[in-house]
Amino acid sequence: MKKATSVGPVGLVAFVWLLVGSTAQAAPRSGGCWVDIYRGPDYTGTKVRVFGPVEMASLKNLEGADWNDAIESLEVGPGAEVSVYGSENFAVPSGPVYHEQEIRSWGGKDENYRSQVATFTAGHKVHHLGEYGLHDQVSALKVRCVD
């Protein structure tokens, strides 16, 4: 009959790492399906990588921080397609369609204007979301994985 031996804390940690660590490595989170979002223009400021596929109806608690209306630039991974929304819960306002370019060309500014949605394909880089009428106006996003 063999004598039972105890496993110390180091042995237990190694065993748990073997179980958990090997599983995590077998199924990586990226594979190119991600978007990097930045608080500043031109890929500056605080950055968070969001892995897909995911639908985030609100950005108020993204990695413990409020990213609602705070994204200024983004980079889409090579295996992703990203849609950004001007309203939480992917809401697209009903009613008249506002044409931001026309309003600007007339010299006006509609304070209630909010772009509804913009979609960016794999590898796309947006140095400033203001070019799409979404300067500090992204409140929700979806990351879809594409091959």
Short mmCIF file of C-alpha atoms in Angstrom, two decimals:
data_model
loop_
_atom_site.label_atom_id
_atom_site.label_comp_id
_atom_site.label_asym_id
_atom_site.label_seq_id
_atom_site.Cartn_x
_atom_site.Cartn_y
_atom_site.Cartn_z
CA MET A 1 0.00 0.00 0.00
CA LYS A 2 1.34 3.43 -1.01
CA LYS A 3 1.55 6.22 1.47
CA ALA A 4 -0.55 9.33 0.62
CA THR A 5 1.41 12.53 0.17
CA SER A 6 0.11 16.05 0.40
CA VAL A 7 0.39 18.57 -2.42
CA GLY A 8 1.79 21.91 -1.31
CA PRO A 9 0.56 25.31 -2.52
CA VAL A 10 3.10 25.41 -5.36
CA GLY A 11 2.02 22.02 -6.68
CA LEU A 12 -1.64 23.04 -6.49
CA VAL A 13 -0.98 26.31 -8.37
CA ALA A 14 0.93 24.42 -11.07
CA PHE A 15 -1.93 21.93 -11.41
CA VAL A 16 -4.54 24.70 -11.68
CA TRP A 17 -2.38 26.56 -14.23
CA LEU A 18 -2.12 23.39 -16.27
CA LEU A 19 -5.89 23.04 -16.34
CA VAL A 20 -6.77 26.72 -16.85
CA GLY A 21 -3.67 27.99 -18.65
CA SER A 22 -3.64 25.32 -21.32
CA THR A 23 -7.34 25.87 -22.06
CA ALA A 24 -6.85 29.62 -22.43
CA GLN A 25 -3.96 29.10 -24.84
CA ALA A 26 -5.91 26.59 -26.91
CA ALA A 27 -8.65 29.13 -27.60
CA PRO A 28 -7.02 32.58 -28.00
CA ARG A 29 -9.26 35.60 -27.62
CA SER A 30 -8.18 37.51 -30.69
CA GLY A 31 -7.49 35.78 -33.97
CA GLY A 32 -7.75 39.26 -35.43
CA CYS A 33 -11.33 39.78 -34.24
CA TRP A 34 -10.99 42.94 -32.15
CA VAL A 35 -11.20 46.71 -32.17
CA ASP A 36 -8.86 49.10 -30.38
CA ILE A 37 -10.64 52.20 -29.11
CA TYR A 38 -8.86 55.37 -28.01
CA ARG A 39 -9.91 58.38 -25.95
CA GLY A 40 -7.84 60.73 -28.11
CA PRO A 41 -7.61 61.46 -31.83
CA ASP A 42 -4.89 59.82 -33.92
CA TYR A 43 -4.79 56.71 -31.71
CA THR A 44 -3.70 58.58 -28.59
CA GLY A 45 -4.83 58.57 -24.99
CA THR A 46 -6.19 55.62 -23.07
CA LYS A 47 -6.66 52.51 -25.22
CA VAL A 48 -8.85 49.43 -24.73
CA ARG A 49 -8.95 46.37 -26.97
CA VAL A 50 -12.44 44.88 -27.29
CA PHE A 51 -12.47 41.28 -28.52
CA GLY A 52 -15.30 39.93 -30.61
CA PRO A 53 -17.73 38.68 -31.25
CA VAL A 54 -19.52 40.99 -28.84
CA GLU A 55 -22.46 43.37 -28.67
CA MET A 56 -22.07 46.14 -26.10
CA ALA A 57 -25.35 48.00 -25.65
CA SER A 58 -23.66 50.47 -23.31
CA LEU A 59 -20.07 51.65 -22.87
CA LYS A 60 -20.61 53.09 -19.39
CA ASN A 61 -18.65 50.32 -17.66
CA LEU A 62 -16.03 49.09 -20.09
CA GLU A 63 -13.14 47.60 -18.13
CA GLY A 64 -14.24 49.62 -15.10
CA ALA A 65 -14.34 52.99 -16.89
CA ASP A 66 -17.02 55.10 -18.57
CA TRP A 67 -16.34 55.09 -22.32
CA ASN A 68 -19.77 56.48 -23.24
CA ASP A 69 -19.27 59.42 -25.63
CA ALA A 70 -15.49 59.21 -25.11
CA ILE A 71 -14.12 57.34 -28.16
CA GLU A 72 -12.30 59.61 -30.61
CA SER A 73 -10.37 57.12 -32.77
CA LEU A 74 -10.31 53.39 -33.45
CA GLU A 75 -8.50 50.59 -35.26
CA VAL A 76 -10.35 47.51 -36.50
CA GLY A 77 -8.56 44.16 -36.35
CA PRO A 78 -7.90 42.17 -39.54
CA GLY A 79 -10.65 39.67 -38.72
CA ALA A 80 -13.38 42.02 -37.52
CA GLU A 81 -16.16 44.32 -38.65
CA VAL A 82 -17.21 47.01 -36.18
CA SER A 83 -20.41 49.04 -35.95
CA VAL A 84 -20.57 52.05 -33.64
CA TYR A 85 -23.85 53.60 -32.51
CA GLY A 86 -24.65 57.12 -31.37
CA SER A 87 -27.20 55.86 -28.87
CA GLU A 88 -27.18 53.18 -26.19
CA ASN A 89 -28.95 49.86 -26.80
CA PHE A 90 -28.26 50.20 -30.55
CA ALA A 91 -31.20 52.59 -30.78
CA VAL A 92 -31.64 54.26 -34.12
CA PRO A 93 -33.82 57.35 -33.71
CA SER A 94 -36.92 57.49 -35.85
CA GLY A 95 -38.03 60.68 -37.49
CA PRO A 96 -36.34 62.94 -39.99
CA VAL A 97 -32.92 62.02 -41.28
CA TYR A 98 -30.35 64.71 -40.62
CA HIS A 99 -27.69 65.35 -43.21
CA GLU A 100 -24.71 66.63 -41.26
CA GLN A 101 -22.64 67.58 -44.33
CA GLU A 102 -25.47 69.69 -45.73
CA ILE A 103 -26.12 71.35 -42.36
CA ARG A 104 -22.41 72.24 -42.12
CA SER A 105 -22.31 73.54 -45.70
CA TRP A 106 -25.18 75.90 -44.86
CA GLY A 107 -23.17 77.15 -41.91
CA GLY A 108 -25.55 75.68 -39.35
CA LYS A 109 -25.10 73.26 -36.51
CA ASP A 110 -27.85 71.02 -35.26
CA GLU A 111 -27.14 70.48 -31.57
CA ASN A 112 -29.54 67.53 -31.51
CA TYR A 113 -27.82 65.77 -34.39
CA ARG A 114 -26.45 62.34 -33.58
CA SER A 115 -25.23 59.98 -36.26
CA GLN A 116 -27.18 56.80 -36.14
CA VAL A 117 -24.62 54.12 -36.97
CA ALA A 118 -21.30 53.72 -38.79
CA THR A 119 -19.72 50.40 -39.79
CA PHE A 120 -16.01 49.86 -40.39
CA THR A 121 -14.52 46.84 -42.15
CA ALA A 122 -11.46 44.73 -41.31
CA GLY A 123 -8.21 46.67 -41.02
CA HIS A 124 -9.93 50.07 -41.12
CA LYS A 125 -8.33 52.89 -39.12
CA VAL A 126 -10.28 55.98 -38.10
CA HIS A 127 -7.99 58.72 -36.84
CA HIS A 128 -10.92 60.91 -35.76
CA LEU A 129 -14.56 59.85 -35.52
CA GLY A 130 -15.59 63.48 -36.07
CA GLU A 131 -15.14 62.81 -39.79
CA TYR A 132 -18.12 60.48 -39.51
CA GLY A 133 -20.22 62.82 -37.36
CA LEU A 134 -19.41 60.78 -34.26
CA HIS A 135 -17.02 63.00 -32.33
CA ASP A 136 -17.48 61.92 -28.69
CA GLN A 137 -20.83 60.38 -29.61
CA VAL A 138 -20.31 56.60 -29.54
CA SER A 139 -22.55 54.99 -26.92
CA ALA A 140 -22.70 51.34 -28.12
CA LEU A 141 -20.72 49.04 -30.39
CA LYS A 142 -20.78 45.63 -32.04
CA VAL A 143 -17.75 43.59 -33.08
CA ARG A 144 -18.45 40.83 -35.61
CA CYS A 145 -15.82 38.25 -36.58
CA VAL A 146 -15.18 37.83 -40.30
CA ASP A 147 -12.93 35.42 -42.17
#
